[in-house]
CSV table of C-alpha atoms and ligand atoms in Angstrom, one decimal:
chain,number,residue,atom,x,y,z
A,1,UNK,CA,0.0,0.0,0.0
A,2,UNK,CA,1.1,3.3,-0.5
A,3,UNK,CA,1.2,6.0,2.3
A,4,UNK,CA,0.7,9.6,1.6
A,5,UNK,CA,1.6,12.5,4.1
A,6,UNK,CA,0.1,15.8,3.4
A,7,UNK,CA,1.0,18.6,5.1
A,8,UNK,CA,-1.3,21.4,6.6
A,9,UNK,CA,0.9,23.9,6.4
A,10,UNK,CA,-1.9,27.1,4.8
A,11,UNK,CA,-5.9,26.8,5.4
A,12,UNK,CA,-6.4,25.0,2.4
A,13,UNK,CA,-3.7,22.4,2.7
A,14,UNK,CA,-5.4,21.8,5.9
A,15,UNK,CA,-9.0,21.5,4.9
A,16,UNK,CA,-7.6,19.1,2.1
A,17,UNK,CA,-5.6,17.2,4.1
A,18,UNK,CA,-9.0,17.2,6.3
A,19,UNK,CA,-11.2,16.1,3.9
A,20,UNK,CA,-8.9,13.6,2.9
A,21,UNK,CA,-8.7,11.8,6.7
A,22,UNK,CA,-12.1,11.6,7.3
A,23,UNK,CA,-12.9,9.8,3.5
A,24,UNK,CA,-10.4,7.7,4.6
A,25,UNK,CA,-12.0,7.0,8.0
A,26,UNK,CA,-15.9,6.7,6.7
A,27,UNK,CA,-13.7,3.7,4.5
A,28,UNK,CA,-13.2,2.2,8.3
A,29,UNK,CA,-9.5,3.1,7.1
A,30,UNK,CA,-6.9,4.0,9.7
A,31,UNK,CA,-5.3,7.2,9.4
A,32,UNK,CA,-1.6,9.1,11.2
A,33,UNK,CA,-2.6,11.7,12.7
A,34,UNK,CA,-1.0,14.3,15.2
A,35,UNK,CA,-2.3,14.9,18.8
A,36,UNK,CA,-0.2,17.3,20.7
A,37,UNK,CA,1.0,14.6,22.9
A,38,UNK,CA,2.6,12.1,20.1
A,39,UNK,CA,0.9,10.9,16.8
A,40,UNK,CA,-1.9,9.2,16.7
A,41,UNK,CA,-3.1,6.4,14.5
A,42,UNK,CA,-6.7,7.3,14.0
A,43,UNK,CA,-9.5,4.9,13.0
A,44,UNK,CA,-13.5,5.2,14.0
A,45,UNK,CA,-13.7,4.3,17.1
A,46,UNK,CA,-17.6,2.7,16.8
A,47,UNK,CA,-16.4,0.5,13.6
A,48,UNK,CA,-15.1,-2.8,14.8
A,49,UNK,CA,-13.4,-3.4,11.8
A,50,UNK,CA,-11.8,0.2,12.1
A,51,UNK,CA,-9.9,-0.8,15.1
A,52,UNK,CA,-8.9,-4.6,13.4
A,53,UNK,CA,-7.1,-2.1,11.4
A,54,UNK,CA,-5.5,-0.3,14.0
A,55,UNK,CA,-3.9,-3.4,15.8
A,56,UNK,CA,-3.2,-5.0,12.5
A,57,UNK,CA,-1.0,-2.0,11.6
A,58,UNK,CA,0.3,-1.6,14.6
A,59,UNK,CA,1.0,-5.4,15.3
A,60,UNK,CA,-0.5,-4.8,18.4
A,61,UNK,CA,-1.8,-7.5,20.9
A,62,UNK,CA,-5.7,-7.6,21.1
A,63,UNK,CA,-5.3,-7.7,24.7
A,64,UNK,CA,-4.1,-4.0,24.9
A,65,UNK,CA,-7.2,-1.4,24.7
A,66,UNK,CA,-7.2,2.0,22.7
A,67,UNK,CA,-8.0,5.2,23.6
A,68,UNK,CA,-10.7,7.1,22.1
A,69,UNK,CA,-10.9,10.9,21.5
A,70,UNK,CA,-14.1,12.5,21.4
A,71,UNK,CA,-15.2,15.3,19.6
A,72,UNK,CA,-16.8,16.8,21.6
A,73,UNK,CA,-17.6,17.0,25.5
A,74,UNK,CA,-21.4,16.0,24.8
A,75,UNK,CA,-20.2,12.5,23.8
A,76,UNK,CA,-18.7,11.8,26.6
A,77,UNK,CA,-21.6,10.6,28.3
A,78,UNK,CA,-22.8,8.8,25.1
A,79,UNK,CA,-19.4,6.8,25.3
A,80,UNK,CA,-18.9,6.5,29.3
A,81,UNK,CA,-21.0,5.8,32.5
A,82,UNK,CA,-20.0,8.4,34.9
A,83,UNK,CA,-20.8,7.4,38.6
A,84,UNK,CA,-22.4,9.6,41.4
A,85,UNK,CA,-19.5,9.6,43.3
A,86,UNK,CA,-17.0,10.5,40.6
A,87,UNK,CA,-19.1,12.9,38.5
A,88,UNK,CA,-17.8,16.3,41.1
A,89,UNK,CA,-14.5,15.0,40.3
A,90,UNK,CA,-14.3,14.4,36.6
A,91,UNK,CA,-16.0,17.4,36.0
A,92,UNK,CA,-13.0,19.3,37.8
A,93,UNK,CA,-10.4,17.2,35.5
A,94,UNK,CA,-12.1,18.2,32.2
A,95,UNK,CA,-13.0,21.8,33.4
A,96,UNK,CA,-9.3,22.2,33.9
A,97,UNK,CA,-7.5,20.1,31.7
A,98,UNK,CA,-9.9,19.3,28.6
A,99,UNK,CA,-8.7,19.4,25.3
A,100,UNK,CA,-5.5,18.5,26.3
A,101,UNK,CA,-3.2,15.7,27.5
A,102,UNK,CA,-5.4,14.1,30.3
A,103,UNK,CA,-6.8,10.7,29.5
A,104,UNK,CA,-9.3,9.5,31.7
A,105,UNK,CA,-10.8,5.8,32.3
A,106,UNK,CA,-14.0,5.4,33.7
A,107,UNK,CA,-16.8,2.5,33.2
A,108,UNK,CA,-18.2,2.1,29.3
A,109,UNK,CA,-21.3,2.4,27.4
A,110,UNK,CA,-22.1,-0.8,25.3
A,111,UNK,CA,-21.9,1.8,22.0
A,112,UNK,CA,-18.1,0.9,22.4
A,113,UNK,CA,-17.2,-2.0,20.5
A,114,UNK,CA,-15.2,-4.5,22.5
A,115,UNK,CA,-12.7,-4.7,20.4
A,116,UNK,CA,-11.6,-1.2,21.3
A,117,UNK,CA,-11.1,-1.9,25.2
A,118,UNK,CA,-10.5,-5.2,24.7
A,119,UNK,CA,-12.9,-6.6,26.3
A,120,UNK,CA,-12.6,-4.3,29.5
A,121,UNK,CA,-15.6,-2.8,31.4
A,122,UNK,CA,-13.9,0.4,31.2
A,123,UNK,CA,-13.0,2.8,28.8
A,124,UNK,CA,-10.4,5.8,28.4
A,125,UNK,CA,-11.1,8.4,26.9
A,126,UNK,CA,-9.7,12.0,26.0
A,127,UNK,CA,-10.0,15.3,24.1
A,128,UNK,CA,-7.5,16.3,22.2
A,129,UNK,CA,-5.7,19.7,21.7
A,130,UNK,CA,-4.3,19.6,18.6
A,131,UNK,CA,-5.8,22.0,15.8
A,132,UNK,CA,-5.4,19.2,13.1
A,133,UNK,CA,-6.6,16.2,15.3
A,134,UNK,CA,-9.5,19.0,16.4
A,135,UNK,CA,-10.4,20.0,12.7
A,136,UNK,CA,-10.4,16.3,11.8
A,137,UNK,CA,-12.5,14.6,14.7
A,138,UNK,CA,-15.0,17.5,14.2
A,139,UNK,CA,-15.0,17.5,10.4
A,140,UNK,CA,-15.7,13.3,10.8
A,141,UNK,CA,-18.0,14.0,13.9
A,142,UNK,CA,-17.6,10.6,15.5
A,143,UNK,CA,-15.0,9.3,18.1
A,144,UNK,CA,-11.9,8.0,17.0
A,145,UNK,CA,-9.5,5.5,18.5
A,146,UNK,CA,-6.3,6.1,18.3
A,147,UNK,CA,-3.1,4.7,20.0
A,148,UNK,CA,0.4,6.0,19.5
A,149,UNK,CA,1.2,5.6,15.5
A,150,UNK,CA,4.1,3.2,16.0
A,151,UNK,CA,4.7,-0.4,15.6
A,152,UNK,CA,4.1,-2.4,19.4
A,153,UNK,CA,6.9,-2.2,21.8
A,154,UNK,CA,8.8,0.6,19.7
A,155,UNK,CA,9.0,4.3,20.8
A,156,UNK,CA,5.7,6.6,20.0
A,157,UNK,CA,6.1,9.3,17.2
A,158,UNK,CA,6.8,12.3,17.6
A,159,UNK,CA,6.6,13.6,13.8
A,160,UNK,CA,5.3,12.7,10.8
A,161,UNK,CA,8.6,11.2,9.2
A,162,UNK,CA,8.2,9.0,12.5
A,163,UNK,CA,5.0,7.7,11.7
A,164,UNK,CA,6.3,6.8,8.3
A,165,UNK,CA,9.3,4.8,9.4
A,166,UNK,CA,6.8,3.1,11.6
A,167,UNK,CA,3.9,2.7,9.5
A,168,UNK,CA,4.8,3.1,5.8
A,169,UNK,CA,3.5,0.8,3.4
A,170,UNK,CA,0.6,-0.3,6.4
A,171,UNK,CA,-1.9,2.8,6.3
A,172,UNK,CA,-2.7,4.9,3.5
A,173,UNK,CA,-2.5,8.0,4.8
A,174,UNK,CA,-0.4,10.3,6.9
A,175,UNK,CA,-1.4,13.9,8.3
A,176,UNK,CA,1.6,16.2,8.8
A,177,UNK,CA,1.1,18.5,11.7
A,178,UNK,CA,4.6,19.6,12.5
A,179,UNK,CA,6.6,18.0,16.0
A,180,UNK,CA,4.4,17.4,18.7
A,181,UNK,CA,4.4,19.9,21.5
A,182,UNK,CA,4.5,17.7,24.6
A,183,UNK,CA,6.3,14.5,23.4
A,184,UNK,CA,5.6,12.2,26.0
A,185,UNK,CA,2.2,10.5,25.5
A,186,UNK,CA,-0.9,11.7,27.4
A,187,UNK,CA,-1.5,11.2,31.5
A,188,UNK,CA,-3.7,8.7,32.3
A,189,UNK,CA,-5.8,8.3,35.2
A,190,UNK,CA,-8.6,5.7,36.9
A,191,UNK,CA,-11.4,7.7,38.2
A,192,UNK,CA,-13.2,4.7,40.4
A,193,UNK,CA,-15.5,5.9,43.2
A,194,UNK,CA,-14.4,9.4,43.3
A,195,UNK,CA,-10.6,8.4,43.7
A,196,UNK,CA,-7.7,8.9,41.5
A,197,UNK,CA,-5.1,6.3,40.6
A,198,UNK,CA,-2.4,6.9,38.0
A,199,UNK,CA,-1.9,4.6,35.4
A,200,UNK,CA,0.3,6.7,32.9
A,201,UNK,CA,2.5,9.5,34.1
A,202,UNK,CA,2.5,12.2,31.6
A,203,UNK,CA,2.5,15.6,30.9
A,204,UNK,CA,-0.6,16.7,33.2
A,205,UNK,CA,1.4,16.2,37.0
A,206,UNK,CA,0.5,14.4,39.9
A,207,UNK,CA,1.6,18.4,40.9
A,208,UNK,CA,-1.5,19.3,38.7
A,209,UNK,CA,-4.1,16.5,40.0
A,210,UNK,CA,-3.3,17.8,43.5
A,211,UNK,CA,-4.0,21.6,42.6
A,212,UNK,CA,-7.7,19.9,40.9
A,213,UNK,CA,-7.9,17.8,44.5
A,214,UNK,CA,-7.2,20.4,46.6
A,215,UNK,CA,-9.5,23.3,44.4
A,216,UNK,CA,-12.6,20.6,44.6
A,217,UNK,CA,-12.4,20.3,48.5
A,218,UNK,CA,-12.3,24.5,48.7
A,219,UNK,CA,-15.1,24.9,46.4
A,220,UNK,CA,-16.9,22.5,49.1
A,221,UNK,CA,-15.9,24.7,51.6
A,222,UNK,CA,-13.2,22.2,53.4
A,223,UNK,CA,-9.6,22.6,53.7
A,224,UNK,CA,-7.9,19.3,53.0
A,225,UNK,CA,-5.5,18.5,55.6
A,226,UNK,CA,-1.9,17.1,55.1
A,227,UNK,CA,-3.5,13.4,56.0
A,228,UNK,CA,-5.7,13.7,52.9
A,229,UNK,CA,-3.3,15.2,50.3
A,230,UNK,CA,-0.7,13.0,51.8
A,231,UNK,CA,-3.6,10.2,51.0
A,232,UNK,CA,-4.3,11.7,47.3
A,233,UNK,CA,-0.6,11.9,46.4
A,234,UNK,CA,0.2,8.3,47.5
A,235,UNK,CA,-2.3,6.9,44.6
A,236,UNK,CA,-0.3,8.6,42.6
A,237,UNK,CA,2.5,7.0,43.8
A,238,UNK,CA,4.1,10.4,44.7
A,239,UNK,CA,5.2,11.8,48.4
A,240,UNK,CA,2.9,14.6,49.7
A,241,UNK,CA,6.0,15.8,51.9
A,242,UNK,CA,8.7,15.3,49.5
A,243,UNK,CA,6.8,18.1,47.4
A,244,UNK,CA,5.7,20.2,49.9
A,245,UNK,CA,9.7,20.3,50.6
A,246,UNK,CA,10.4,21.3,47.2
A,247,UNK,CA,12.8,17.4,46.9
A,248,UNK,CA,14.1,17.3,43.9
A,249,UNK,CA,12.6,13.8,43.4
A,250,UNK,CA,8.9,13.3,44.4
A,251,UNK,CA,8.3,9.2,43.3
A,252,UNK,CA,7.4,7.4,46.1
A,253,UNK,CA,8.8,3.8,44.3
A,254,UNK,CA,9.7,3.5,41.4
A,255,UNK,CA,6.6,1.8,39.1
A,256,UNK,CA,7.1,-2.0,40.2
A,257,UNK,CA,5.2,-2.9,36.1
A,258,UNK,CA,7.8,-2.6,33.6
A,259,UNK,CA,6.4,-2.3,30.4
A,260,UNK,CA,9.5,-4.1,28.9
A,261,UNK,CA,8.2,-3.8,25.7
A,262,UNK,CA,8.4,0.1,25.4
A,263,UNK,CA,11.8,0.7,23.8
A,264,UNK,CA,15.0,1.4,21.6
A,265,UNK,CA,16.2,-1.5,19.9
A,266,UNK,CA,20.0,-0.2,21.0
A,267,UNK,CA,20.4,-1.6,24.9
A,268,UNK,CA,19.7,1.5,26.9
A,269,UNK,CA,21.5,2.1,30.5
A,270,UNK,CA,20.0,4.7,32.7
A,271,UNK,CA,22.7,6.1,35.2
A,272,UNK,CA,22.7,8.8,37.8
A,273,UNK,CA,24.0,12.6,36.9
A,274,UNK,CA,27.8,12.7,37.2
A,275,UNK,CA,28.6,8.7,37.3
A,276,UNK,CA,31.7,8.5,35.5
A,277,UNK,CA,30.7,5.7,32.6
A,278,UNK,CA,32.9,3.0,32.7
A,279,UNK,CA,32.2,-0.2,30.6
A,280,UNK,CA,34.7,-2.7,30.0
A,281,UNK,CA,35.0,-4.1,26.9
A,282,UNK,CA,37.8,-5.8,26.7
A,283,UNK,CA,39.7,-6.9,23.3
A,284,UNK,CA,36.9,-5.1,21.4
A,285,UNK,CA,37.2,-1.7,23.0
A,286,UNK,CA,37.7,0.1,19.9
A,287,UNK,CA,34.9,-1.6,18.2
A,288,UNK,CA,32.4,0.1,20.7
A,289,UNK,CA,30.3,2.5,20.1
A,290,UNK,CA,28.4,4.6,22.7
A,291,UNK,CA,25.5,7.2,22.8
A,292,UNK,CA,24.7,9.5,25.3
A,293,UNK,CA,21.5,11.2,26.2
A,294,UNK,CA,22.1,13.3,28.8
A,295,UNK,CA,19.8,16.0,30.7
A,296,UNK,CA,21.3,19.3,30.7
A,297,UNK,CA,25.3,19.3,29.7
A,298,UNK,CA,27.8,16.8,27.6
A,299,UNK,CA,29.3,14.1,29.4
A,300,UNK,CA,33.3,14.7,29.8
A,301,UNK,CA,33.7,11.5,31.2
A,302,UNK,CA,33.5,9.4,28.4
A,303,UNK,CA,34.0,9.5,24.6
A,304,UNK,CA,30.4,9.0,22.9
A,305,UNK,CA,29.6,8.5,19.3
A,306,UNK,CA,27.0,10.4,19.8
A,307,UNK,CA,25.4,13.2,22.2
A,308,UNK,CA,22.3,14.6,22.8
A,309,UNK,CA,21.3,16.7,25.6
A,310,UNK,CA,17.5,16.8,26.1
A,311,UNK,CA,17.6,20.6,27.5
A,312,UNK,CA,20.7,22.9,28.2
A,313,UNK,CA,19.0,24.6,30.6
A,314,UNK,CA,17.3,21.9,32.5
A,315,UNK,CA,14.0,22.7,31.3
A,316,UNK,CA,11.7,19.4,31.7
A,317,UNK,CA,9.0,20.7,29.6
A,318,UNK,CA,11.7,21.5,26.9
A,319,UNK,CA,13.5,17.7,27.5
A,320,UNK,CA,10.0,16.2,27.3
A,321,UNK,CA,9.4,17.7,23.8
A,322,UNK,CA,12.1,16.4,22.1
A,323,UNK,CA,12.9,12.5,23.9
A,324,UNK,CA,11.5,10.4,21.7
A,325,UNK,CA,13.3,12.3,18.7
A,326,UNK,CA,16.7,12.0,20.3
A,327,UNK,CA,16.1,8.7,21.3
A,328,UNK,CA,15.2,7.5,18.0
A,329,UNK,CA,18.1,9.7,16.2
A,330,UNK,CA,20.4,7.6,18.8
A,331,UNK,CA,18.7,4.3,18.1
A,332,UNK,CA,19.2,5.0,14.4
A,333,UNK,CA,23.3,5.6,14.9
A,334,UNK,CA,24.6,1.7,15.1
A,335,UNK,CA,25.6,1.9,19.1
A,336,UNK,CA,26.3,-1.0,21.0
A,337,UNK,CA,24.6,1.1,23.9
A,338,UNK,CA,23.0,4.3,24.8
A,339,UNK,CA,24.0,5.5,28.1
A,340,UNK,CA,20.8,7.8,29.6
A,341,UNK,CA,21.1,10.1,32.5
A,342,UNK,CA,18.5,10.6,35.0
A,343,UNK,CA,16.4,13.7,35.3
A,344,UNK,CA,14.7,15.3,38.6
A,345,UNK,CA,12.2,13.4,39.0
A,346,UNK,CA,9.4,15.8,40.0
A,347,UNK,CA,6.8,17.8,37.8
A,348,UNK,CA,6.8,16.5,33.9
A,349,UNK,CA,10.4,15.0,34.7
A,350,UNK,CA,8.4,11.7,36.9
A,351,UNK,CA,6.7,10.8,33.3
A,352,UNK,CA,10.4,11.1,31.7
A,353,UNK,CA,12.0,8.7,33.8
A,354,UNK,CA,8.9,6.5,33.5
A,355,UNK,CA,9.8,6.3,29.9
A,356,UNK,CA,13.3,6.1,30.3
A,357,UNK,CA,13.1,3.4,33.1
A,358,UNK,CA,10.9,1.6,30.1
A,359,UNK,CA,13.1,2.2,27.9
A,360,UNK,CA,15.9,0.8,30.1
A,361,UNK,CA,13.8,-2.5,31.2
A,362,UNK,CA,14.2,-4.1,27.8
A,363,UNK,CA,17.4,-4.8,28.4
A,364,UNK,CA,18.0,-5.8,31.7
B,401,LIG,O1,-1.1,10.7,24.2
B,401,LIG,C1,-1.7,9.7,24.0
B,401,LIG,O2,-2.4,9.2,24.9
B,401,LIG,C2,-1.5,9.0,22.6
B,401,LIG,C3,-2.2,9.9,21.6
B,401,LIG,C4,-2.1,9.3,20.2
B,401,LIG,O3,-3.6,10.0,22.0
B,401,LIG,N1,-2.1,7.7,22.7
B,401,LIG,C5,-1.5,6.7,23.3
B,401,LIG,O4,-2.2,5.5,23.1
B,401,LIG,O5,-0.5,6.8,23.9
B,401,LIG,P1,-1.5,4.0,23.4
B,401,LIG,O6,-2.5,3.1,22.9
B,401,LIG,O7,-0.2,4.0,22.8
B,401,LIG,O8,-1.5,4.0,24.9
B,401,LIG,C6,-2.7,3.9,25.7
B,401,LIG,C7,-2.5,3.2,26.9
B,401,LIG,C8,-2.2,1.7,26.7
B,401,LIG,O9,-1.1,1.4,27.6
B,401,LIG,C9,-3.4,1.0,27.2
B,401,LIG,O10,-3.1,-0.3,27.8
B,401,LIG,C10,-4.0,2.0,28.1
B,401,LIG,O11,-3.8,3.2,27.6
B,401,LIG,N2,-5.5,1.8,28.2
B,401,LIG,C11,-6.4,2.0,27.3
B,401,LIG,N3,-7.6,1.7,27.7
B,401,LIG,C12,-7.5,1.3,29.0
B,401,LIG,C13,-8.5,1.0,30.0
B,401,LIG,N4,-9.8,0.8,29.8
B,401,LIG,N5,-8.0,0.7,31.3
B,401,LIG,C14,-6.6,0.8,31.5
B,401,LIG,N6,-5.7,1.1,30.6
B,401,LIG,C15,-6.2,1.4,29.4
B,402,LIG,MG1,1.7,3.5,22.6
């Protein structure tokens, strides 16, 4: 099959290239699309055959459920099942953080075909940002799911040329939206009797959550005390106290399910800032080749093949944004390692070392 990108760089490259996704959706076609998380790879998410599609492109286990993006708030009750106790709380979440990165799962409508959450009572859902994800989800005016457009187990897109590496020759069509803003895929969270668990750290903070949490309890005239916020941050799986003193790193312990699948094909090491690296190699020393990715300034310590630094000035938001695209430039450069630092792990920098602990897993 061939795969066409069009770009949406004027208005009327964009209502083209819109036109042109949703024909290919009503076909129950899948479609790369960008969300302002990572790319996408859209198909309808009502269509059963739609999401065979997906997973067939993807290579994706039917045993791993989509996420579907609505087009608008007013189907999110046509889609989920919002209990009593949770409505006061999801309402905050979306008031706050809808369109945008925050994915949320709560319990399903039967309009979702099963294939989608595979097989799951539950659902997640979110809005997305993005002005060409927006213009195309409105313009098609039904939900579409869409996972991260990469091949399972590899690392999620964060432009279009990514998508095609990934997915060229599987889909028909690609829609060029520039890099993604965010780069690290969206938050996601378990609403279940009012409570919040995090299942995805991402670019809306367990920092964030709490300011939601804590604004809730004052608009119902009560002051949470440090018990409760202490209680909030711990499903989280982040310390209350360590943020309150400003710690540098916030994770409680360290997420105990690897996702061992989620990674560069290179063996990735993650060490601490300043460890000297020191591998041995032996007779073949001058045969290896090493990468770096480092946080905020070039290693001196050892001599790398390659370097990236994620942000200069130690800017999370900035190292976020542009991971994935190192870590695929460095995956592309025929190492026999890529040696990762750490980053502080508080604010956006707890879903970076999520991904690079991922990333890392594979190997170990
Ligand atoms: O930013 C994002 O969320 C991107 C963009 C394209 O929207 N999408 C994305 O989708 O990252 P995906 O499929 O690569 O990751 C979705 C994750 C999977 O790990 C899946 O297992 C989980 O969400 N998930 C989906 N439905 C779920 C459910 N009902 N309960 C628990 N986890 C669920
Ligand atoms: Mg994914």
């Amino acid at each position: 099959m061939e795969t066409r990108i069009l770009n949406t760089n004027n208005p009327r490259r964009l209502s083209e290239a819109m036109k042109a996704a949703a024909g290919q959706l009503a076909d129950g076609q899948c479609v790369g699309l960008p969300t302002a998380t990572v790319y996408g790879l859209a198909g309808d998410a009502l269509r059963p055959d739609a999401a065979t599609q997906i997973f067939e492109a993807k290579e994706r286990p039917f045993f791993d459920p989509l996420i579907v993006h609505l087009p608008s708030r007013d189907w999110l009750n046509r889609v989920t099942r919002i209990p009593e106790e949770s409505r006061a709380m999801v309402e905050a979440l979306i008031a706050k953080f809808w369109p945008g990165p925050l994915t949320l799962v709560l319990p399903r409508q039967a309009i979702v075909p099963d294939i989608v959450t595979a097989g799951l009572e539950t659902v997640a859902v979110r809005m997305s940002a993005h002005p060409v994800f927006r213009a195309v989800v409105e313009h098609y005016g039904q939900p579409l799911a869409a996972p991260s457009a990469n091949r399972f187990g590899h690392i999620s897109p964060t432009a279009a040329d990514h998508v095609m590496s990934e997915l060229g020759g599987r889909i028909p069509l690609i829609i060029d939206g520039g890099p993604t803003q965010h780069g690290v895929e969206s938050t996601i969270v378990k609403v279940d009797a009012g409570e919040l668990s995090l299942l995805r750290a991402g670019p809306i903070t367990p920092e964030d959550l709490g300011g939601v949490f804590q604004a809730l309890c004052q608009s119902h005239g009560h002051q949470p005390s440090d018990a409760e916020m202490e209680a909030f941050y711990e499903r989280l799986g982040v310390s209350f106290a360590a943020i309150s003193r400003g710690e540098e790193n916030v994770t409680m312990v360290a997420p105990g399910q690897m996702e061992s699948h989620y990674a560069p094909r290179t063996p990735l090491r993650l060490i601490e800032p300043g460890v000297q690296v020191e591998i041995y190699h032996g007779e073949e020393e001058a045969s290896v080749r090493l990468g770096s990715l480092a946080f905020r300034r070039p290693s001196t310590a050892a001599h790398f093949a390659c370097e990236e630094i994620l942000s200069p000035t130690g800017d999370l938001r900035e190292a976020a944004a542009s991971l994935f695209a190192k870590m695929r430039r460095l995956d592309e450069a025929r190492l026999d390692m890529i040696i990762a630092e750490q980053v502080p792990e508080h604010g956006l920098g707890i879903a970076i070392m999520d991904r690079l602990r991922k990333a890392a897993a594979h190997h170990v």
